[in-house]
Amino acid sequence: MASYVFDPPAQVSAPIEGEDARFPVRRILCVGRNYAAHRREMGGDDRDPPFFFAKPADALVAPGADVAYPQATANLHHEIELIVAIGKGGADVAVDQALDMIFGYAVGVDLTRRDLQAAAREKMQPWEAAKGFDQSAPMSPVRRWAGSPPQGRIAISVNGQVKQEAVVADMIWNVPEIVSEASKLWRLAPGDLIFTGTPEGVGPLVRGDAVTGEVEGVGKLAFRVV
């Protein structure tokens, strides 16, 4: 048995709806600007191939847990997203085979230090500090799913007021296309999570805000910023 100079980190995992077993998380990939109105909101209007960024697995926040307002920002934003949970591995996967790789779906929020993102974009620097910080990925339990992906309402409310609302069917790149494109850049493996992009209406959060999000048929999440 290998020995370590200190205890290795615990395996990050997410609950599975209605089951005792948990979904072990390997890594988190995220798609940027995948709803047309949000793309226009952020200064674009095209259908370029989807671009990806990453968050560390330990950025996940367990369902119902509070989220600490992060350091080094004065402009924290919410971005509600459908999460794809990968259950089978593969590389260079064809679009018509991509659904076979999916274990299920969850609801997630891509929390963003928008001021740091804007500064990085202006200097053409990476986004890690804006996207991959501690507790930047609250999520709901994973729901097992077979067949066609969710297409219904996706929404987030802050203190009871709806801030983002759309339908998943509005995505520029659909779920099979996203999985296929990701598999061209990485060998996907069981435990990978893919955040699939957010609709228009992203906006700020402050300490004390109560946040609720949902994707129709998939689930709901709730957290408070503290």
mmCIF file of C-alpha atoms in Angstrom:
data_model
loop_
_atom_site.group_PDB
_atom_site.id
_atom_site.type_symbol
_atom_site.label_atom_id
_atom_site.label_comp_id
_atom_site.label_asym_id
_atom_site.label_seq_id
_atom_site.Cartn_x
_atom_site.Cartn_y
_atom_site.Cartn_z
ATOM 1 C CA MET A 1 0.000 0.000 0.000
ATOM 2 C CA ALA A 2 1.290 3.452 -0.906
ATOM 3 C CA SER A 3 2.129 5.868 1.888
ATOM 4 C CA TYR A 4 1.600 9.619 1.724
ATOM 5 C CA VAL A 5 3.239 12.540 3.449
ATOM 6 C CA PHE A 6 -0.253 13.691 4.475
ATOM 7 C CA ASP A 7 -3.753 12.254 4.122
ATOM 8 C CA PRO A 8 -5.021 12.480 0.529
ATOM 9 C CA PRO A 9 -8.211 14.488 -0.048
ATOM 10 C CA ALA A 10 -11.513 12.716 0.302
ATOM 11 C CA GLN A 11 -13.349 11.674 -2.859
ATOM 12 C CA VAL A 12 -15.755 14.417 -3.926
ATOM 13 C CA SER A 13 -19.220 13.019 -4.608
ATOM 14 C CA ALA A 14 -22.806 14.084 -5.198
ATOM 15 C CA PRO A 15 -26.000 12.426 -3.956
ATOM 16 C CA ILE A 16 -28.175 10.515 -6.408
ATOM 17 C CA GLU A 17 -31.888 11.225 -6.204
ATOM 18 C CA GLY A 18 -33.710 8.444 -4.332
ATOM 19 C CA GLU A 19 -30.607 6.283 -3.801
ATOM 20 C CA ASP A 20 -28.078 5.628 -1.047
ATOM 21 C CA ALA A 21 -25.238 5.300 -3.557
ATOM 22 C CA ARG A 22 -23.389 8.475 -4.498
ATOM 23 C CA PHE A 23 -21.969 9.803 -7.764
ATOM 24 C CA PRO A 24 -18.153 10.131 -7.486
ATOM 25 C CA VAL A 25 -16.992 13.321 -9.173
ATOM 26 C CA ARG A 26 -13.842 13.273 -11.289
ATOM 27 C CA ARG A 27 -13.788 16.772 -12.774
ATOM 28 C CA ILE A 28 -16.058 19.608 -13.832
ATOM 29 C CA LEU A 29 -16.154 21.000 -17.358
ATOM 30 C CA CYS A 30 -18.277 24.036 -18.229
ATOM 31 C CA VAL A 31 -19.583 25.413 -21.518
ATOM 32 C CA GLY A 32 -19.559 29.160 -22.055
ATOM 33 C CA ARG A 33 -22.234 31.245 -23.802
ATOM 34 C CA ASN A 34 -24.539 28.451 -24.892
ATOM 35 C CA TYR A 35 -27.851 30.346 -24.979
ATOM 36 C CA ALA A 36 -28.285 32.901 -27.768
ATOM 37 C CA ALA A 37 -29.685 35.682 -25.590
ATOM 38 C CA HIS A 38 -26.923 35.253 -22.994
ATOM 39 C CA ARG A 39 -24.309 35.237 -25.745
ATOM 40 C CA ARG A 40 -25.660 38.590 -26.913
ATOM 41 C CA GLU A 41 -25.779 39.729 -23.272
ATOM 42 C CA MET A 42 -22.059 38.974 -22.957
ATOM 43 C CA GLY A 43 -21.118 40.591 -26.255
ATOM 44 C CA GLY A 44 -21.385 37.890 -28.940
ATOM 45 C CA ASP A 45 -23.886 36.678 -31.515
ATOM 46 C CA ASP A 46 -22.745 33.604 -33.390
ATOM 47 C CA ARG A 47 -22.630 29.804 -33.329
ATOM 48 C CA ASP A 48 -18.942 29.157 -32.912
ATOM 49 C CA PRO A 49 -18.042 25.697 -31.623
ATOM 50 C CA PRO A 50 -18.689 25.510 -27.876
ATOM 51 C CA PHE A 51 -15.769 26.589 -25.717
ATOM 52 C CA PHE A 52 -14.988 25.032 -22.376
ATOM 53 C CA PHE A 53 -13.457 26.020 -19.079
ATOM 54 C CA ALA A 54 -13.041 23.990 -15.894
ATOM 55 C CA LYS A 55 -13.695 24.066 -12.189
ATOM 56 C CA PRO A 56 -11.979 21.771 -9.665
ATOM 57 C CA ALA A 57 -14.101 18.936 -8.334
ATOM 58 C CA ASP A 58 -13.861 20.329 -4.808
ATOM 59 C CA ALA A 59 -15.631 23.525 -5.941
ATOM 60 C CA LEU A 60 -18.909 21.579 -5.604
ATOM 61 C CA VAL A 61 -21.314 22.641 -2.871
ATOM 62 C CA ALA A 62 -23.556 19.930 -1.440
ATOM 63 C CA PRO A 63 -27.313 20.357 -1.874
ATOM 64 C CA GLY A 64 -28.732 22.729 0.715
ATOM 65 C CA ALA A 65 -25.378 23.897 2.074
ATOM 66 C CA ASP A 66 -24.624 27.593 2.484
ATOM 67 C CA VAL A 67 -22.193 29.309 0.104
ATOM 68 C CA ALA A 68 -19.610 31.662 1.555
ATOM 69 C CA TYR A 69 -19.290 34.947 -0.341
ATOM 70 C CA PRO A 70 -15.846 34.567 -1.941
ATOM 71 C CA GLN A 71 -12.858 36.734 -1.261
ATOM 72 C CA ALA A 72 -11.290 39.014 -3.872
ATOM 73 C CA THR A 73 -14.537 40.091 -5.524
ATOM 74 C CA ALA A 74 -17.180 42.772 -5.253
ATOM 75 C CA ASN A 75 -19.362 41.374 -8.039
ATOM 76 C CA LEU A 76 -20.415 37.743 -7.545
ATOM 77 C CA HIS A 77 -22.879 36.531 -10.208
ATOM 78 C CA HIS A 78 -25.287 33.588 -10.487
ATOM 79 C CA GLU A 79 -25.545 31.435 -13.637
ATOM 80 C CA ILE A 80 -28.163 28.640 -13.550
ATOM 81 C CA GLU A 81 -27.266 25.563 -15.608
ATOM 82 C CA LEU A 82 -28.257 22.013 -16.524
ATOM 83 C CA ILE A 83 -25.495 19.589 -15.508
ATOM 84 C CA VAL A 84 -24.721 16.437 -17.473
ATOM 85 C CA ALA A 85 -23.337 13.577 -15.351
ATOM 86 C CA ILE A 86 -21.154 11.223 -17.379
ATOM 87 C CA GLY A 87 -21.445 7.509 -16.626
ATOM 88 C CA LYS A 88 -19.379 5.941 -19.427
ATOM 89 C CA GLY A 89 -16.027 7.018 -20.832
ATOM 90 C CA GLY A 90 -14.896 7.698 -24.354
ATOM 91 C CA ALA A 91 -13.021 9.973 -26.744
ATOM 92 C CA ASP A 92 -14.035 11.341 -30.156
ATOM 93 C CA VAL A 93 -17.597 10.232 -29.530
ATOM 94 C CA ALA A 94 -20.095 10.755 -32.358
ATOM 95 C CA VAL A 95 -23.112 12.935 -31.645
ATOM 96 C CA ASP A 96 -25.502 10.019 -32.205
ATOM 97 C CA GLN A 97 -23.658 7.957 -29.577
ATOM 98 C CA ALA A 98 -23.233 10.679 -26.949
ATOM 99 C CA LEU A 99 -26.437 9.983 -25.010
ATOM 100 C CA ASP A 100 -25.195 6.456 -24.272
ATOM 101 C CA MET A 101 -22.480 8.036 -22.086
ATOM 102 C CA ILE A 102 -24.865 9.918 -19.812
ATOM 103 C CA PHE A 103 -25.716 8.664 -16.343
ATOM 104 C CA GLY A 104 -28.105 11.477 -15.506
ATOM 105 C CA TYR A 105 -28.606 15.182 -14.952
ATOM 106 C CA ALA A 106 -28.534 17.726 -12.129
ATOM 107 C CA VAL A 107 -29.175 21.411 -11.565
ATOM 108 C CA GLY A 108 -26.143 23.609 -10.977
ATOM 109 C CA VAL A 109 -25.121 27.209 -10.495
ATOM 110 C CA ASP A 110 -21.883 28.441 -12.026
ATOM 111 C CA LEU A 111 -20.913 31.161 -9.564
ATOM 112 C CA THR A 112 -18.654 33.756 -11.177
ATOM 113 C CA ARG A 113 -16.455 36.545 -9.863
ATOM 114 C CA ARG A 114 -17.575 38.812 -12.700
ATOM 115 C CA ASP A 115 -15.162 41.622 -11.949
ATOM 116 C CA LEU A 116 -12.206 39.235 -12.125
ATOM 117 C CA GLN A 117 -13.575 37.709 -15.331
ATOM 118 C CA ALA A 118 -13.925 41.132 -16.956
ATOM 119 C CA ALA A 119 -10.380 42.078 -15.972
ATOM 120 C CA ALA A 120 -9.017 38.777 -17.308
ATOM 121 C CA ARG A 121 -10.918 39.154 -20.581
ATOM 122 C CA GLU A 122 -9.572 42.673 -21.075
ATOM 123 C CA LYS A 123 -5.993 41.421 -20.626
ATOM 124 C CA MET A 124 -6.635 38.175 -22.574
ATOM 125 C CA GLN A 125 -5.765 36.150 -19.480
ATOM 126 C CA PRO A 126 -7.253 32.839 -18.235
ATOM 127 C CA TRP A 127 -10.523 32.716 -16.284
ATOM 128 C CA GLU A 128 -9.559 30.293 -13.495
ATOM 129 C CA ALA A 129 -9.682 32.882 -10.713
ATOM 130 C CA ALA A 130 -13.096 34.056 -11.915
ATOM 131 C CA LYS A 131 -14.649 30.613 -12.303
ATOM 132 C CA GLY A 132 -12.764 27.948 -10.349
ATOM 133 C CA PHE A 133 -12.751 29.325 -6.823
ATOM 134 C CA ASP A 134 -13.891 27.551 -3.643
ATOM 135 C CA GLN A 135 -17.633 26.800 -3.425
ATOM 136 C CA SER A 136 -18.245 28.051 -6.969
ATOM 137 C CA ALA A 137 -20.434 25.126 -8.058
ATOM 138 C CA PRO A 138 -23.585 24.487 -5.998
ATOM 139 C CA MET A 139 -25.577 21.548 -7.359
ATOM 140 C CA SER A 140 -28.675 19.448 -6.776
ATOM 141 C CA PRO A 141 -28.704 15.661 -6.448
ATOM 142 C CA VAL A 142 -28.098 13.793 -9.691
ATOM 143 C CA ARG A 143 -31.181 12.254 -11.251
ATOM 144 C CA ARG A 144 -30.725 9.071 -13.279
ATOM 145 C CA TRP A 145 -32.005 9.589 -16.797
ATOM 146 C CA ALA A 146 -32.485 7.497 -19.913
ATOM 147 C CA GLY A 147 -33.511 8.712 -23.340
ATOM 148 C CA SER A 148 -33.879 12.235 -24.680
ATOM 149 C CA PRO A 149 -32.328 15.029 -22.576
ATOM 150 C CA PRO A 150 -34.399 17.530 -20.586
ATOM 151 C CA GLN A 151 -35.865 20.322 -22.681
ATOM 152 C CA GLY A 152 -38.095 22.210 -20.225
ATOM 153 C CA ARG A 153 -37.952 25.271 -18.032
ATOM 154 C CA ILE A 154 -34.696 26.368 -16.410
ATOM 155 C CA ALA A 155 -34.863 29.194 -13.882
ATOM 156 C CA ILE A 156 -33.244 30.793 -10.862
ATOM 157 C CA SER A 157 -34.761 33.068 -8.221
ATOM 158 C CA VAL A 158 -33.060 35.317 -5.697
ATOM 159 C CA ASN A 159 -35.074 36.152 -2.576
ATOM 160 C CA GLY A 160 -38.191 34.907 -4.350
ATOM 161 C CA GLN A 161 -37.738 37.030 -7.482
ATOM 162 C CA VAL A 162 -37.086 35.235 -10.794
ATOM 163 C CA LYS A 163 -33.816 36.433 -12.312
ATOM 164 C CA GLN A 164 -33.151 33.926 -15.109
ATOM 165 C CA GLU A 165 -35.796 31.941 -16.970
ATOM 166 C CA ALA A 166 -35.669 30.054 -20.264
ATOM 167 C CA VAL A 167 -36.077 26.533 -21.609
ATOM 168 C CA VAL A 168 -33.216 24.085 -22.045
ATOM 169 C CA ALA A 169 -34.346 23.620 -25.642
ATOM 170 C CA ASP A 170 -33.003 27.159 -26.276
ATOM 171 C CA MET A 171 -29.405 25.968 -25.971
ATOM 172 C CA ILE A 172 -27.303 26.750 -29.045
ATOM 173 C CA TRP A 173 -25.432 23.450 -28.696
ATOM 174 C CA ASN A 174 -27.614 20.616 -27.392
ATOM 175 C CA VAL A 175 -26.541 17.964 -24.914
ATOM 176 C CA PRO A 176 -25.319 15.308 -27.399
ATOM 177 C CA GLU A 177 -23.362 17.947 -29.317
ATOM 178 C CA ILE A 178 -21.757 19.246 -26.113
ATOM 179 C CA VAL A 179 -20.720 15.760 -24.986
ATOM 180 C CA SER A 180 -19.360 14.968 -28.443
ATOM 181 C CA GLU A 181 -17.368 18.212 -28.615
ATOM 182 C CA ALA A 182 -15.966 17.725 -25.099
ATOM 183 C CA SER A 183 -14.871 14.206 -26.009
ATOM 184 C CA LYS A 184 -12.777 15.638 -28.855
ATOM 185 C CA LEU A 185 -10.767 17.647 -26.335
ATOM 186 C CA TRP A 186 -10.597 15.198 -23.406
ATOM 187 C CA ARG A 187 -11.149 11.497 -22.921
ATOM 188 C CA LEU A 188 -14.320 11.677 -20.881
ATOM 189 C CA ALA A 189 -14.657 9.260 -17.983
ATOM 190 C CA PRO A 190 -17.300 8.210 -15.465
ATOM 191 C CA GLY A 191 -17.623 10.894 -12.840
ATOM 192 C CA ASP A 192 -17.160 13.858 -15.154
ATOM 193 C CA LEU A 193 -19.726 16.649 -14.846
ATOM 194 C CA ILE A 194 -20.477 19.091 -17.660
ATOM 195 C CA PHE A 195 -22.211 22.396 -16.927
ATOM 196 C CA THR A 196 -24.008 23.179 -20.184
ATOM 197 C CA GLY A 197 -24.296 26.982 -20.141
ATOM 198 C CA THR A 198 -26.676 29.589 -18.761
ATOM 199 C CA PRO A 199 -29.534 31.667 -20.192
ATOM 200 C CA GLU A 200 -29.749 35.457 -20.108
ATOM 201 C CA GLY A 201 -30.353 37.384 -16.913
ATOM 202 C CA VAL A 202 -27.151 36.668 -14.977
ATOM 203 C CA GLY A 203 -26.759 39.069 -12.094
ATOM 204 C CA PRO A 204 -25.232 39.829 -8.727
ATOM 205 C CA LEU A 205 -25.541 38.086 -5.388
ATOM 206 C CA VAL A 206 -24.815 39.570 -1.986
ATOM 207 C CA ARG A 207 -24.506 38.162 1.513
ATOM 208 C CA GLY A 208 -27.874 37.082 2.862
ATOM 209 C CA ASP A 209 -29.411 36.258 -0.521
ATOM 210 C CA ALA A 210 -31.562 33.119 -0.683
ATOM 211 C CA VAL A 211 -31.143 31.392 -4.051
ATOM 212 C CA THR A 212 -33.349 28.706 -5.576
ATOM 213 C CA GLY A 213 -32.890 27.099 -8.977
ATOM 214 C CA GLU A 214 -34.606 24.406 -10.976
ATOM 215 C CA VAL A 215 -34.646 22.502 -14.235
ATOM 216 C CA GLU A 216 -38.014 21.005 -15.097
ATOM 217 C CA GLY A 217 -38.050 17.261 -14.560
ATOM 218 C CA VAL A 218 -34.496 17.199 -13.183
ATOM 219 C CA GLY A 219 -34.673 18.804 -9.771
ATOM 220 C CA LYS A 220 -34.180 21.873 -7.628
ATOM 221 C CA LEU A 221 -31.427 23.402 -5.567
ATOM 222 C CA ALA A 222 -31.390 26.010 -2.836
ATOM 223 C CA PHE A 223 -28.641 27.804 -0.964
ATOM 224 C CA ARG A 224 -27.978 30.975 0.983
ATOM 225 C CA VAL A 225 -25.020 33.281 0.462
ATOM 226 C CA VAL A 226 -23.333 33.917 3.811
#
